[in-house]
Short mmCIF file of C-alpha atoms and ligand atoms in Angstrom, two decimals:
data_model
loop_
_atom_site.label_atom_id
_atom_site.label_comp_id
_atom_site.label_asym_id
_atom_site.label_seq_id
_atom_site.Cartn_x
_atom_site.Cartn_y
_atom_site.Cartn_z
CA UNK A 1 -17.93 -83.15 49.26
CA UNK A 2 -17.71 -80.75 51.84
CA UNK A 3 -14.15 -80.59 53.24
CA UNK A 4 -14.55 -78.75 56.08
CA UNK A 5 -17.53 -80.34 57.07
CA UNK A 6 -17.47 -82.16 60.36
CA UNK A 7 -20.76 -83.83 60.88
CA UNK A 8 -20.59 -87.12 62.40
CA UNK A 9 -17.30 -85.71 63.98
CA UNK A 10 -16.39 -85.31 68.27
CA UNK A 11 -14.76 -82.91 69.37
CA UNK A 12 -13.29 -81.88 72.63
CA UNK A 13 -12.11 -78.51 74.15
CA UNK A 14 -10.48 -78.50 77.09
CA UNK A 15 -11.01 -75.33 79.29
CA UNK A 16 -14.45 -74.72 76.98
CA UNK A 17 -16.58 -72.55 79.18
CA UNK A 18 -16.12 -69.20 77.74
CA UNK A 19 -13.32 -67.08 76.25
CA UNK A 20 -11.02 -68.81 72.97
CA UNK A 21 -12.36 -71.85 73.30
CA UNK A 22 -15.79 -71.36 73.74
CA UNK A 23 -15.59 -69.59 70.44
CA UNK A 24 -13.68 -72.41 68.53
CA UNK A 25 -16.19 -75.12 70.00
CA UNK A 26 -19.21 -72.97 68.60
CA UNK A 27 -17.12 -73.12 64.89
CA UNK A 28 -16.75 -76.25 65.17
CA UNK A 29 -20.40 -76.85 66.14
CA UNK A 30 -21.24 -74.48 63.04
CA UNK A 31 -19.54 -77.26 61.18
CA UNK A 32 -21.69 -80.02 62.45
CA UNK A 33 -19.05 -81.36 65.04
CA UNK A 34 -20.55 -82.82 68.47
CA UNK A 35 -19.10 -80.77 71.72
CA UNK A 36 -18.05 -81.96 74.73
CA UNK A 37 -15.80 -79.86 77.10
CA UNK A 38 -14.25 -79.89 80.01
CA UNK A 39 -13.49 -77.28 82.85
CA UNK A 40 -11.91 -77.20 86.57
CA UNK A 41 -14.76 -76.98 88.50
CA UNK A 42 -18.76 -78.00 88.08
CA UNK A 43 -19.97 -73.82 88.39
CA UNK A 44 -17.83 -73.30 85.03
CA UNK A 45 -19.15 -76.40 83.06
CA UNK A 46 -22.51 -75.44 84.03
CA UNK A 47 -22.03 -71.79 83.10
CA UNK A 48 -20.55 -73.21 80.12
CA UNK A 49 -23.48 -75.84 79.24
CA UNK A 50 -25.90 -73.04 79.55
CA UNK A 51 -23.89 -70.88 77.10
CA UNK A 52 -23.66 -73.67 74.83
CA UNK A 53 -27.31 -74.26 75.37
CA UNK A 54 -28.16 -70.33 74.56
CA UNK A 55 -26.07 -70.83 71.41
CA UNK A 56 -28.21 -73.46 70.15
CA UNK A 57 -25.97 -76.13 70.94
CA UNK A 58 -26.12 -79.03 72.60
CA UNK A 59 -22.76 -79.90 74.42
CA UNK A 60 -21.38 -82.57 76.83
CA UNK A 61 -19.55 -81.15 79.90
CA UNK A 62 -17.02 -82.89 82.47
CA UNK A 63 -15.36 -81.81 85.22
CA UNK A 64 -12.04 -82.24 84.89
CA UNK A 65 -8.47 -80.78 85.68
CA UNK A 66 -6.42 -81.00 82.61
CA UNK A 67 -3.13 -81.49 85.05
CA UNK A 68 -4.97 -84.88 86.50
CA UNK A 69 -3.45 -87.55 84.57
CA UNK A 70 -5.81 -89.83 86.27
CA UNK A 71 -8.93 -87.46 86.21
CA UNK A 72 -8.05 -86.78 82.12
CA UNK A 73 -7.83 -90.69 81.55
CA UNK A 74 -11.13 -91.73 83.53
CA UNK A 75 -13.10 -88.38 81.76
CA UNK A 76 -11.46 -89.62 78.09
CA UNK A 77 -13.31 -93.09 78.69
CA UNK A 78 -16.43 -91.63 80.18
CA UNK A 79 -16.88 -89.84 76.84
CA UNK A 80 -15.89 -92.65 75.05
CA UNK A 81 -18.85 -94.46 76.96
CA UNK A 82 -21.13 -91.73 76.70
CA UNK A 83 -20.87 -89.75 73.37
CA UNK A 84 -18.05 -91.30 71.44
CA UNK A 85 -14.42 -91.79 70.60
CA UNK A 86 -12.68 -88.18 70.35
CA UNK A 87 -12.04 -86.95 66.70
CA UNK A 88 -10.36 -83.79 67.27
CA UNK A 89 -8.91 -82.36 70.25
CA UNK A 90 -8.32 -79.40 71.01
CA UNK A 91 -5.65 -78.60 73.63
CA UNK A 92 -6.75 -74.78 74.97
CA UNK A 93 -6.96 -74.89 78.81
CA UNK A 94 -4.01 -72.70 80.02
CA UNK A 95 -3.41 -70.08 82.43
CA UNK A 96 -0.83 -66.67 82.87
CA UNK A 97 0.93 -65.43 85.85
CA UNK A 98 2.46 -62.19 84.89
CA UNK A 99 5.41 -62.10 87.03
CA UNK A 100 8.96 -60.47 86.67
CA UNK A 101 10.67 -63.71 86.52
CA UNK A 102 13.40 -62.74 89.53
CA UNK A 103 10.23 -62.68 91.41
CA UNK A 104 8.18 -65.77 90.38
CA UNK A 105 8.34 -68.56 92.77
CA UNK A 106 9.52 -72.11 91.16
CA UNK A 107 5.78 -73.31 92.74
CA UNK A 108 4.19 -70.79 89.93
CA UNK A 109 6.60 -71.13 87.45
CA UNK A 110 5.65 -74.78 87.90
CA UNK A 111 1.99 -74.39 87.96
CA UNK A 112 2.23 -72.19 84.43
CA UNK A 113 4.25 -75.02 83.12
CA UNK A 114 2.06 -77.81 84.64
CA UNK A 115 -1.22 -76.79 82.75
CA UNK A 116 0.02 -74.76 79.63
CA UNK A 117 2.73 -77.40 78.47
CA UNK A 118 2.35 -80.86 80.44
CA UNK A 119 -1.56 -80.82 79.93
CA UNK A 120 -1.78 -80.60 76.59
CA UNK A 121 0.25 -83.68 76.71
CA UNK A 122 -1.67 -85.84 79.27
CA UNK A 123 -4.67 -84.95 77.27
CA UNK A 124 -2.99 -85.48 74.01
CA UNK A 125 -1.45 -88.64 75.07
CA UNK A 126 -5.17 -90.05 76.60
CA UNK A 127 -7.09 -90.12 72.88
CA UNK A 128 -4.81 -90.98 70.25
CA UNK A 129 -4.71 -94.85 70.97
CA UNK A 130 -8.28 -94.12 70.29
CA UNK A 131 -7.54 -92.00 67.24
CA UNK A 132 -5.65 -94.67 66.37
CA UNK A 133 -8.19 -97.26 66.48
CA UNK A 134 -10.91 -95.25 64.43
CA UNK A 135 -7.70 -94.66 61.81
CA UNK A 136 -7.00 -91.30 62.71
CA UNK A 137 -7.46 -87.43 63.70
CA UNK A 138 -6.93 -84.33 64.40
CA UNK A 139 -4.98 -82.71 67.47
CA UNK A 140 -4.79 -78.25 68.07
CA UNK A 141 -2.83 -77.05 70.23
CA UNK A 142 -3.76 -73.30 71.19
CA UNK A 143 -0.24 -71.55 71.42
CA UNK A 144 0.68 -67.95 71.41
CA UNK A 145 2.86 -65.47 70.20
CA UNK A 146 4.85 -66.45 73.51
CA UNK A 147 5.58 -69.14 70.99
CA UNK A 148 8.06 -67.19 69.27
CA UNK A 149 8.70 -64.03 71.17
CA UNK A 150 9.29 -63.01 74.69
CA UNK A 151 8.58 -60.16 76.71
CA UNK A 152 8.51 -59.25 80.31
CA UNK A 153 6.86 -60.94 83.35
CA UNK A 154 5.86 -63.85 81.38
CA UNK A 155 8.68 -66.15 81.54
CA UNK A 156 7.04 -69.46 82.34
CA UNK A 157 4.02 -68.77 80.31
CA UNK A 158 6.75 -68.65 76.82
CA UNK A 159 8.57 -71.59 78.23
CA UNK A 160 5.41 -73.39 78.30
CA UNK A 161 4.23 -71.85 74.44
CA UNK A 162 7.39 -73.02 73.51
CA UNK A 163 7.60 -76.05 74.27
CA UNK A 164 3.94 -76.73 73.16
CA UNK A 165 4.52 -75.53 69.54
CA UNK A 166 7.67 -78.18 69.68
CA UNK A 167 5.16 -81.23 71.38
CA UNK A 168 3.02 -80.11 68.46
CA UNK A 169 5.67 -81.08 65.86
CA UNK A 170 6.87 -83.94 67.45
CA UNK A 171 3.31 -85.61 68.35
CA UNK A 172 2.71 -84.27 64.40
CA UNK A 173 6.11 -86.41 63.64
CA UNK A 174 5.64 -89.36 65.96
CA UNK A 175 1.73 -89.95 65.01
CA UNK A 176 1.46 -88.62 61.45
CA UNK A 177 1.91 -92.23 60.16
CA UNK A 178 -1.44 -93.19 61.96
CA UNK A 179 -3.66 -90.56 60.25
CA UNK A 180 -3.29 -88.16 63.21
CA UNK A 181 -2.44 -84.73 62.21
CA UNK A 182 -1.33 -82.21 65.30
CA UNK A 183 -0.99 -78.38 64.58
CA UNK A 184 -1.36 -75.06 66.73
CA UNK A 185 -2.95 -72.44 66.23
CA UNK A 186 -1.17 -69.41 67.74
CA UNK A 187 -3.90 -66.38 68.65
CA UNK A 188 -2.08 -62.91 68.80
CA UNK A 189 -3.58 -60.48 71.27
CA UNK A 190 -7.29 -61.33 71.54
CA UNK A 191 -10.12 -59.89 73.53
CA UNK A 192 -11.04 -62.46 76.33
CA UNK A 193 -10.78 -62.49 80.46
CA UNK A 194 -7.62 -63.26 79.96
CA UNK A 195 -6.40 -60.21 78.77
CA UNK A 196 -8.56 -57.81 80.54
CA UNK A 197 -6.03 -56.72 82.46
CA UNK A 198 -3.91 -55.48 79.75
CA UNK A 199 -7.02 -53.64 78.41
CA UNK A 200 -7.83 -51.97 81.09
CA UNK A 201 -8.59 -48.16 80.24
CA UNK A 202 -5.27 -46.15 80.45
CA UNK A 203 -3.15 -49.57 80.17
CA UNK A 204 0.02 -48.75 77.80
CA UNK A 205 -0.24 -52.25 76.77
CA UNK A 206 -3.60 -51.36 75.36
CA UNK A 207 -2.13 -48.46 72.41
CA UNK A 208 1.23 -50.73 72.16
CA UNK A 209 -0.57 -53.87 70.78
CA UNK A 210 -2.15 -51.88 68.83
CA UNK A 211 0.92 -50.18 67.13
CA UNK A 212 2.17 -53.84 67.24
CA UNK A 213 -0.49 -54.79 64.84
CA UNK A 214 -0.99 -54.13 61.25
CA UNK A 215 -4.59 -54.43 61.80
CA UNK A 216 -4.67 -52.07 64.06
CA UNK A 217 -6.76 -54.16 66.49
CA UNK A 218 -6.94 -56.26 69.62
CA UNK A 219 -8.27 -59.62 68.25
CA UNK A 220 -11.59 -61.04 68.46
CA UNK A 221 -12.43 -64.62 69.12
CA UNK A 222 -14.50 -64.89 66.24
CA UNK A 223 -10.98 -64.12 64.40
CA UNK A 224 -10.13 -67.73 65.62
CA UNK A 225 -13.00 -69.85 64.04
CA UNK A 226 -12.65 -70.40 60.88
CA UNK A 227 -8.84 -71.79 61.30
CA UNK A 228 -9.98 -73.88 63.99
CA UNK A 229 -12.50 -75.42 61.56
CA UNK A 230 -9.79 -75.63 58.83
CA UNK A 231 -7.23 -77.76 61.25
CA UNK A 232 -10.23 -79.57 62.47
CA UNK A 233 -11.12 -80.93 59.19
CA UNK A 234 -10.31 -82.93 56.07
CA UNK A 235 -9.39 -79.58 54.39
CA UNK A 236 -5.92 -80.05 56.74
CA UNK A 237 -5.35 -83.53 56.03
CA UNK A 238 -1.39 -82.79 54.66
CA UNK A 239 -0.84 -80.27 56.63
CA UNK A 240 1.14 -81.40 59.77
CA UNK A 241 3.44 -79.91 62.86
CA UNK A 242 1.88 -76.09 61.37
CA UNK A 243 1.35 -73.45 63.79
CA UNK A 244 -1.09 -71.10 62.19
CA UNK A 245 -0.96 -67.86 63.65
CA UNK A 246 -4.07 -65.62 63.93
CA UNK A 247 -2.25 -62.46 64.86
CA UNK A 248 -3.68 -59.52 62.44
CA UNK A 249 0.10 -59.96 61.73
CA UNK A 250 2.01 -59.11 64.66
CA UNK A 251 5.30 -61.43 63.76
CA UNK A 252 5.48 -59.81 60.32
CA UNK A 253 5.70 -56.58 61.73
CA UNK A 254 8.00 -53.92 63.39
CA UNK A 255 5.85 -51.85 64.58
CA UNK A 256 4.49 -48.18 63.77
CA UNK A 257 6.95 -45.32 64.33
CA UNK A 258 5.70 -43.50 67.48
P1 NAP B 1 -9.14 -67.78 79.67
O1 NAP B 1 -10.17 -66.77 79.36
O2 NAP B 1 -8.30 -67.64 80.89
O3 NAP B 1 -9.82 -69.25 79.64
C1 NAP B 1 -9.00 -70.36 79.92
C2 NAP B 1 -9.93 -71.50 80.25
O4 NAP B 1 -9.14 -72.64 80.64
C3 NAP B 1 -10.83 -71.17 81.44
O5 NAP B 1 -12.10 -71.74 81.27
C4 NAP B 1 -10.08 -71.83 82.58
O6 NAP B 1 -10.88 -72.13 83.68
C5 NAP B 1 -9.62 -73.10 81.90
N1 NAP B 1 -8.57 -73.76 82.69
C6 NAP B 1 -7.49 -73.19 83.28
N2 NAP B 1 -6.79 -74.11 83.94
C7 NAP B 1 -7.43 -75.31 83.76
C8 NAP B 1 -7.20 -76.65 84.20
N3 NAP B 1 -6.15 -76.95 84.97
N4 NAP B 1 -8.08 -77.61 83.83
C9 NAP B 1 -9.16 -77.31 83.07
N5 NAP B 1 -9.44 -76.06 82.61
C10 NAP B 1 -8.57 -75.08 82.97
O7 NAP B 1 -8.12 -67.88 78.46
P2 NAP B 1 -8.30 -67.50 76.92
O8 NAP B 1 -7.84 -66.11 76.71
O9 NAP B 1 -9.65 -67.93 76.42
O10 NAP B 1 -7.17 -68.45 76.34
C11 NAP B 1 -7.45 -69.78 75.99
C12 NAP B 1 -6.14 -70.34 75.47
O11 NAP B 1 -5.62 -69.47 74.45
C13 NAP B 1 -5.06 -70.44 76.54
O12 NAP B 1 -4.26 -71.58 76.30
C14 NAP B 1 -4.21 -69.18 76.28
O13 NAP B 1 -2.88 -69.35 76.73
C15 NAP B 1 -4.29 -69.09 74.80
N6 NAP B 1 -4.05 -67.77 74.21
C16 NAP B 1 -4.79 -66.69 74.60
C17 NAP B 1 -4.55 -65.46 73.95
C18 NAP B 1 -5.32 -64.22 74.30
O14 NAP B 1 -4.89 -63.14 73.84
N7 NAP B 1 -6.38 -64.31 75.06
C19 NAP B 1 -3.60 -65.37 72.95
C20 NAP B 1 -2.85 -66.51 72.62
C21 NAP B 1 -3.10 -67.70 73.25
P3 NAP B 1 -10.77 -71.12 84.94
O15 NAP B 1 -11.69 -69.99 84.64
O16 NAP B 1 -11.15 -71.92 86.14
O17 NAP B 1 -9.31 -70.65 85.02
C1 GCO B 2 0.65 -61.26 77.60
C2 GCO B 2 -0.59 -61.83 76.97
C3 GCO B 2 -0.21 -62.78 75.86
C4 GCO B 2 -1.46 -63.38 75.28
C5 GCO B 2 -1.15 -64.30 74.16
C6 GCO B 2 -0.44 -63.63 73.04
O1 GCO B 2 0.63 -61.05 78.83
O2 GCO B 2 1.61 -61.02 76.87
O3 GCO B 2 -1.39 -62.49 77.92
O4 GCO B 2 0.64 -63.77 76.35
O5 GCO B 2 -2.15 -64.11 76.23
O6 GCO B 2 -0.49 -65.45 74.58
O7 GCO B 2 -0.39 -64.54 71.95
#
């Protein structure tokens, strides 16, 4: 038997049109789960569908803003109508501001918290009665190095990491009895729209990372798949409240000497 096989298995990712979790939904694919994502606005899912479609997949989009308690509950049934009870959920919408905090408005510090933190637990909260029912699965919750660490200008963004790598214990804690098993997975620096701006040519941030990491590299999101199909799958069924981070091993190191 294949544990990390996932045929027969649904899977959602929220935010799925390109970037981190585009690349965990076409692992997870690879493994023979069914996709279905959802993004903030029709343009994205259908850029999404057609990247899913160019990848050789065939996936299920919905609109849907992950912050919409209502919105997330009515989309959860719709798939539940039209493709099937969700398996495995993956919690990766999320946004940045990058924002000395003495400058952030509450509004934004609000809005980081709103989608990176209280999402993941609408969403969470809207399939596991489901999960339940079918006697079980699997919840991952993208975090971040902002998980454990700080830095500047990105005060609500770590409040938010935080507090989702301590929602991913606790739904692991409250739900583990019922088959469910919630972990994160906790990306260090990787190469996606979201970090372009630190990239740019000439950006310090770019060469400090990169003494930051013992690999010596900005991440890829191919780095990401094969842990997403590992928490995904039967191969993770004791492990529980983990946050697995993909960093090239940033939080085991000090950094090279300048
Ligand atoms: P990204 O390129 O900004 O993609 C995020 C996706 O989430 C986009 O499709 C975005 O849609 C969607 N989204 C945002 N708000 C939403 C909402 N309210 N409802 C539904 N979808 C929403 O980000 P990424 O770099 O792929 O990161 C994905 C996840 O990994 C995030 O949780 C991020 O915090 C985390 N992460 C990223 C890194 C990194 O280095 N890139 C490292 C650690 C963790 P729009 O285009 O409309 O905003
Ligand atoms: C930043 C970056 C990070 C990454 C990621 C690191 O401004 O520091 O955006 O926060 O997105 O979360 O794990």
């Amino acid at each position: 038997m294949d544990i990390f096989c996932l045929k027969g298995k649904t899977a959602l990712v929220t935010g799925g049109s390109y970037g981190i979790g585009f690349a965990i939904a076409q692992a997870l694919a690879e493994a023979g789960a069914g996709i279905v994502f959802n993004d903030i606005n029709q343009e994205l899912v259908d850029k999404g569908l057609a990247a899913y479609s160019e990848a050789g997949i065939e996936a299920h989009g919905y609109v849907c803003d992950v912050t919409d308690e209502p919105g997330v509950q009515a989309m959860v049934k719709q798939i539940e109508k039209e493709v099937g009870v969700i398996d495995i959920l993956v919690n990766n919408a999320g946004i940045i501001k990058r924002v000395p905090m003495t400058e952030m408005s509450a509004e934004d510090f609000r809005k980081v918290i709103d989608v990176d933190l209280n999402a993941p637990f609408i969403m969470a909260k809207a399939v596991i009665p489901s999960m339940i029912a079918k006697g079980g699965g699997k919840i991952i919750n993208i975090c971040s190095m902002m998980s454990e660490l700080g830095r500047e200008t990105v005060s609500a963004y770590a409040a938010a990491k935080g507090g989702l790598k301590m929602l991913t214990k606790n739904i692991a804690s409250e739900f583990g009895g019922q088959n469910i098993q919630c972990n994160g997975i906790g990306p260090g620096y990787i190469e996606t729209p979201q970090t372009a701006p630190l990239r740019e040519p000439g950006h310090p941030f770019n060469s400090f990372i990169i003494s930051k990491t013992p690999a010596g590299r900005w991440g890829k999101t191919d780095d990401l798949k094969g842990p997403a199909v590992f928490l995904a799958s039967a191969a993770s069924d004791f492990v529980n409240g983990h946050i697995l981070y993909v960093d090239g091993g940033i939080l085991a190191y000090i950094g090279k000497m300048p």
